[in-house]
Short mmCIF file of C-alpha atoms in Angstrom, two decimals:
data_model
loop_
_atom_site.label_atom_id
_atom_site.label_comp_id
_atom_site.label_asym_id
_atom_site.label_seq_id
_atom_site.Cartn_x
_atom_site.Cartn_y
_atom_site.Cartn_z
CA UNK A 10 23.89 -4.23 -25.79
CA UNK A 11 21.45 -6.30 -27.95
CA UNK A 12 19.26 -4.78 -30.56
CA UNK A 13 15.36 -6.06 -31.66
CA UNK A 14 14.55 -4.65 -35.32
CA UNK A 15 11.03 -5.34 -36.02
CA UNK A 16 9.50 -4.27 -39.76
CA UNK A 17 6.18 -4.08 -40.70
CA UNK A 18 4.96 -2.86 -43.64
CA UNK A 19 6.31 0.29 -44.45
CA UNK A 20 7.54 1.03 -40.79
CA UNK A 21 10.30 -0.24 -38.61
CA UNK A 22 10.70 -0.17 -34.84
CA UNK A 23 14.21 -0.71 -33.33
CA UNK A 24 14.50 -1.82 -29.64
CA UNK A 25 17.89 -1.33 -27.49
CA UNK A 26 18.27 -3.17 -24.70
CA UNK A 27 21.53 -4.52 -22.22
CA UNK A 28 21.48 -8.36 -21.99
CA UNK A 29 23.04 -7.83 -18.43
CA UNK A 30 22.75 -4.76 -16.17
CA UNK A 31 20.14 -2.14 -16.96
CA UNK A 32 21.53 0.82 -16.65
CA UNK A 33 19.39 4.33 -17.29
CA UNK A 34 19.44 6.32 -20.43
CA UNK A 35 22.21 9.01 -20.75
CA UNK A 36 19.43 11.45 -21.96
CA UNK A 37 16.71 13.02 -19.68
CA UNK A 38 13.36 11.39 -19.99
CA UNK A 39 10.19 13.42 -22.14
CA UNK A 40 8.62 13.78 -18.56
CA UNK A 41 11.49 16.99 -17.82
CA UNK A 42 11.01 18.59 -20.97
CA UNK A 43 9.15 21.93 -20.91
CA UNK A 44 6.79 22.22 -23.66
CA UNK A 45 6.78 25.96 -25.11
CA UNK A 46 3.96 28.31 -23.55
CA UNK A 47 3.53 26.07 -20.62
CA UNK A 48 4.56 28.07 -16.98
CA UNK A 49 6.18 25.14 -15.20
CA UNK A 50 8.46 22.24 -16.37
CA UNK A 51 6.64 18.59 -16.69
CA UNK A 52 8.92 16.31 -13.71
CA UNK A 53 10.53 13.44 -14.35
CA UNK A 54 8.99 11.14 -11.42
CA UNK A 55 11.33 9.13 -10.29
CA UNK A 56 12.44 5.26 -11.43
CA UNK A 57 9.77 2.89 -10.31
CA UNK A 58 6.72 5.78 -9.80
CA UNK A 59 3.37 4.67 -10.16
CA UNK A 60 0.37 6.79 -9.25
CA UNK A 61 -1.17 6.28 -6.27
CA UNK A 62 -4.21 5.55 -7.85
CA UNK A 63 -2.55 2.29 -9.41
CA UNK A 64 -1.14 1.85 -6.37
CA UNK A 65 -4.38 1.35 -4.06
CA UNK A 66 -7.40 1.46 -5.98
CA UNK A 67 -10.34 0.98 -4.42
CA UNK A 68 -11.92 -1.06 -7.83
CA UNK A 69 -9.51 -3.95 -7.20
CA UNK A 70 -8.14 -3.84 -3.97
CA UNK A 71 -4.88 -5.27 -3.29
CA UNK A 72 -4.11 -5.00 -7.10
CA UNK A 73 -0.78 -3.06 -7.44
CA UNK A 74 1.26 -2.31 -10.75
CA UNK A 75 4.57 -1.93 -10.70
CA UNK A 76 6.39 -0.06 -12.96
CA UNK A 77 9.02 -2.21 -14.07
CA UNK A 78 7.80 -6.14 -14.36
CA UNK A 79 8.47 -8.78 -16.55
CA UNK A 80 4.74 -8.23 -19.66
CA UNK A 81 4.54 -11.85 -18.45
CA UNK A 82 3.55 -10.38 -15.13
CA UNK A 83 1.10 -7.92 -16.81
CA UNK A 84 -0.06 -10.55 -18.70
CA UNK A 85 -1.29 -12.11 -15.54
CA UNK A 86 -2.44 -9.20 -13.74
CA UNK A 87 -4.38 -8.08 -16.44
CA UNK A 88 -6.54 -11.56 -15.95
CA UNK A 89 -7.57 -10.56 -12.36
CA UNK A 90 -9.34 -7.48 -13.11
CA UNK A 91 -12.43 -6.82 -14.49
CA UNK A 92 -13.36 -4.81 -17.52
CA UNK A 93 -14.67 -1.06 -17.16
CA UNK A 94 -17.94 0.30 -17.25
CA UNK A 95 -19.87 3.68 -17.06
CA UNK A 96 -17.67 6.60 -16.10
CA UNK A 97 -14.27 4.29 -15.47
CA UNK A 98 -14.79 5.05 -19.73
CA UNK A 99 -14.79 8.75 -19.76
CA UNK A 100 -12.38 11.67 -19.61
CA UNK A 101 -8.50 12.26 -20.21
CA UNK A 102 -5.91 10.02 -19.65
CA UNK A 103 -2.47 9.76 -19.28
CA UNK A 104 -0.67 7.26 -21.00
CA UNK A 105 1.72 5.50 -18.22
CA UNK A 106 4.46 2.95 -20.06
CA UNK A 107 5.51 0.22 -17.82
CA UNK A 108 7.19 -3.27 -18.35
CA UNK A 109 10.54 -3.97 -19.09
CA UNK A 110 13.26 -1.59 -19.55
CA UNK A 111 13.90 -2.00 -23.37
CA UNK A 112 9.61 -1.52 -23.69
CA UNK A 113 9.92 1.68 -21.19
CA UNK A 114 12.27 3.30 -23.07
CA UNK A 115 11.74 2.61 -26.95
CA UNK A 116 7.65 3.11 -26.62
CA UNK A 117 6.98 6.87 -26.85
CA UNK A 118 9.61 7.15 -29.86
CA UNK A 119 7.76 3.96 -31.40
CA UNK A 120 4.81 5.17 -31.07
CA UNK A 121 6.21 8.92 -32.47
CA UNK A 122 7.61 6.62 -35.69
CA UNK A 123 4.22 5.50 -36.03
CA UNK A 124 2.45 9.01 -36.09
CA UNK A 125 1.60 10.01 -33.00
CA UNK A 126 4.49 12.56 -32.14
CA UNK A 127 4.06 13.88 -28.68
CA UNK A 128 1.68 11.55 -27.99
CA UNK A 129 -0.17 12.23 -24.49
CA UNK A 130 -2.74 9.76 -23.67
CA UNK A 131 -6.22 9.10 -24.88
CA UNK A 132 -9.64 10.73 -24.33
CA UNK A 133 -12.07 8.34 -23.62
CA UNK A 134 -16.54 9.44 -24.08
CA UNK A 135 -17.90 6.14 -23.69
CA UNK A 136 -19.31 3.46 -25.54
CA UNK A 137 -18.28 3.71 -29.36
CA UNK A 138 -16.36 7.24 -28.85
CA UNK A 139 -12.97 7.79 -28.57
CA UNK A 140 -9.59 9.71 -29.80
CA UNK A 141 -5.59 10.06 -29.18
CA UNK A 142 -4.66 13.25 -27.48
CA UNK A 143 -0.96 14.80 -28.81
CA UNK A 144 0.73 17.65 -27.79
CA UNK A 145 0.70 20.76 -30.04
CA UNK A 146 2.67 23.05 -28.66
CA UNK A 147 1.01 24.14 -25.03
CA UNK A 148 -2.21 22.25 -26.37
CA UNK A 149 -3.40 18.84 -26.31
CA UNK A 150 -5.51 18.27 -29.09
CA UNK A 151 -7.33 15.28 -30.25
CA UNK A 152 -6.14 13.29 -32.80
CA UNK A 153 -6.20 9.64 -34.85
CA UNK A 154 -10.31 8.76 -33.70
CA UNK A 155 -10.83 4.97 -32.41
CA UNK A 156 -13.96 2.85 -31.84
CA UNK A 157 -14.60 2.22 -27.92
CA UNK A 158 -16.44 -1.00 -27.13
CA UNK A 159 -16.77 -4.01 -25.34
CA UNK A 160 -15.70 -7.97 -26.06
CA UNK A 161 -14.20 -10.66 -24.98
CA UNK A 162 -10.46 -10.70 -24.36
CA UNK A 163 -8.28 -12.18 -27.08
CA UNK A 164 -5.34 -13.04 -24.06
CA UNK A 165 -7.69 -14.73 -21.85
CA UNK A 166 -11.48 -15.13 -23.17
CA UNK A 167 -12.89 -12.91 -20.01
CA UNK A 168 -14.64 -9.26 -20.61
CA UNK A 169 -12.88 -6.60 -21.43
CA UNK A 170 -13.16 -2.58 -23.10
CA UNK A 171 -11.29 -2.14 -26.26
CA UNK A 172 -9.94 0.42 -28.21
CA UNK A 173 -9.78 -0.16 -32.27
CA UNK A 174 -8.82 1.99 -35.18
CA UNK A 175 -11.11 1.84 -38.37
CA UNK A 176 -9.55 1.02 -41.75
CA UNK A 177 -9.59 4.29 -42.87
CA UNK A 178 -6.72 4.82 -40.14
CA UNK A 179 -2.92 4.81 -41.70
CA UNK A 180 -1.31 2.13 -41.37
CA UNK A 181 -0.62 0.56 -39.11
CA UNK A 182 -3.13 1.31 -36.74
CA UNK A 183 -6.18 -0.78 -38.26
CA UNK A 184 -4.11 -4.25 -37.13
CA UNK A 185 -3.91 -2.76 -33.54
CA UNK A 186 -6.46 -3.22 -30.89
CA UNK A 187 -5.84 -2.25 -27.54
CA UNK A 188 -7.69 -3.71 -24.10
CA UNK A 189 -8.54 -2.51 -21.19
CA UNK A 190 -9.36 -3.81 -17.86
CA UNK A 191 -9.91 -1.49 -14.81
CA UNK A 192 -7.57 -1.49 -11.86
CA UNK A 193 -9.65 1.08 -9.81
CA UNK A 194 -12.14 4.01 -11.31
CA UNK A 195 -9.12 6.18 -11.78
CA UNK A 196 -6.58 3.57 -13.68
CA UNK A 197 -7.05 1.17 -16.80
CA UNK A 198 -4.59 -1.24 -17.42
CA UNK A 199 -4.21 -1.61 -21.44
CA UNK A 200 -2.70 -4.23 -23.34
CA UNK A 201 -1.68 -3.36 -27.12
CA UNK A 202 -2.10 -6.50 -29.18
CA UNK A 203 -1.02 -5.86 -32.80
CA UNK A 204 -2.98 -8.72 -35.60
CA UNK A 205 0.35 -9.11 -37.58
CA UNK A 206 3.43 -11.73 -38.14
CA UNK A 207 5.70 -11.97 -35.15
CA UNK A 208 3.42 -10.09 -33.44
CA UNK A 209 0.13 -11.66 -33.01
CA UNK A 210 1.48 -13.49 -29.55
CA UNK A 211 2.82 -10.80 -28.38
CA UNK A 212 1.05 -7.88 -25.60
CA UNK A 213 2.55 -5.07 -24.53
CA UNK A 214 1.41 -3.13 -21.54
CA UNK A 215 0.37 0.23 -20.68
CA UNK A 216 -1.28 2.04 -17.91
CA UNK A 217 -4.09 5.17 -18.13
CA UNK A 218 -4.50 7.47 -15.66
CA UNK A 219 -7.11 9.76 -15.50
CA UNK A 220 -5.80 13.48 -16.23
CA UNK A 221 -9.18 15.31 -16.43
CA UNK A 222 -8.58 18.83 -16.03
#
C-alpha cells in the first residue's frame, strides 16, 4: 500500500492507495448509512454505477462517464462537452466522485477535513448564485456560498461554468475553483482545480446529478 500526504496551509489530506491490485474498502461506503430521522436506508449502488443520465444524455450524445477512469481520461472528456447554460444551472445536485480508486475513496473524508462534513452536493440558482448543501441530521441545508459564472477553461481555453469561493471563505476554499461542462441537462461534469503548489497542474473530477426534489 502506498500513501500520498499532501499539506497545505493549515490542512493536510492523506491518500491510501495499493500500487498493485485494488481491492475494496473493508468498511461500508457513506451511500448505506442511514441518516437519523430519515424512513429508508441511502443504498450503496453498486461498483462501477453511474446514473443513467450520465450514461445517455441527450446534451452530448454518445458521451458516457465511467465511474472508475484514469482523471487523464476525464481530463479529455471534459474537452468534448460544452459548457451549461439556462436551467442545466439550476436546482440540487448530487455530488457523484469518480476517477481512480485512491480519489473515490479519500474524497468525501477530504472534503469532510476541509469543512464540509456530510457534504451532499451543491445547489445551483443561476448566474452569480450558488451554495454547498450538507447533511444536518435528516436535513440538507445550505452551506459555504460560491460565485456561479462563466469563463474560459483554465485546462483547455474553451467555455465553461465555474464555481468560486470569495475570500471571505476559510481557507482553503478561496484557491479552489471548480468547472463545469454539461454532459446532458441532467449531469455536469466538474473538475476541481486548486491555485496552489503541487497542485496547480493537477484536476480532479467529479460528477453532478440533478437531485431536485
Amino acid at each position: 500500500m502506498g500513501r500520498l500526504t499532501i499539506v497545505w496551509g493549515r490542512a493536510r489530506l492523506s491518500f491510501a492507495f495499493h500500487a498493485g491490485a485494488v481491492h475494496p474498502p473493508l468498511k461500508p461506503s457513506l451511500e448505506s448509512v442511514v441518516r437519523p430521522g430519515r424512513a429508508q436506508p441511502r443504498r450503496a449502488r453498486p461498483e462501477n454505477a453511474i446514473p443513467e443520465s450520465a450514461r445517455h444524455g441527450s446534451a452530448q450524445p454518445g458521451i458516457a462517464i465511467p465511474e472508475s477512469e484514469s482523471i487523464r481520461f476525464y481530463r479529455d472528456t471534459f474537452s468534448r462537452l460544452s459548457a451549461p447554460t439556462g436551467s442545466a444551472l439550476r436546482g440540487r445536485f448530487r455530488a457523484e466522485f469518480v476517477g481512480p480508486f485512491w480519489l473515490r475513496y479519500t474524497a468525501r473524508p477530504s472534503i469532510a477535513a476541509l469543512g464540509l462534513r456530510n457534504w451532499f452536493g451543491k445547489g445551483l440558482s443561476g448566474p452569480g448564485d450558488a451554495h454547498n448543501l450538507v447533511w444536518r441530521g435528516a436535513t440538507l441545508v445550505p452551506s459555504l456560498p460560491m460565485t456561479l459564472g462563466h469563463r474560459a477553461s483554465r485546462l483547455d481555453g474553451g467555455p465553461c461554468a465555474f464555481l468560486s469561493y470569495g475570500e471571505q471563505s476559510p481557507f482553503p476554499f478561496p484557491r479552489v475553483v471548480d468547472e463545469l461542462r454539461a454532459v446532458n441537462d441532467d449531469c455536469l461534469l466538474g473538475m476541481t482545480l486548486a491555485d496552489a503548489p503541487l497542485l496547480r497542474r493537477l484536476a480532479f473530477p467529479f460528477l453532478l446529478v440533478r437531485s431536485d426534489p
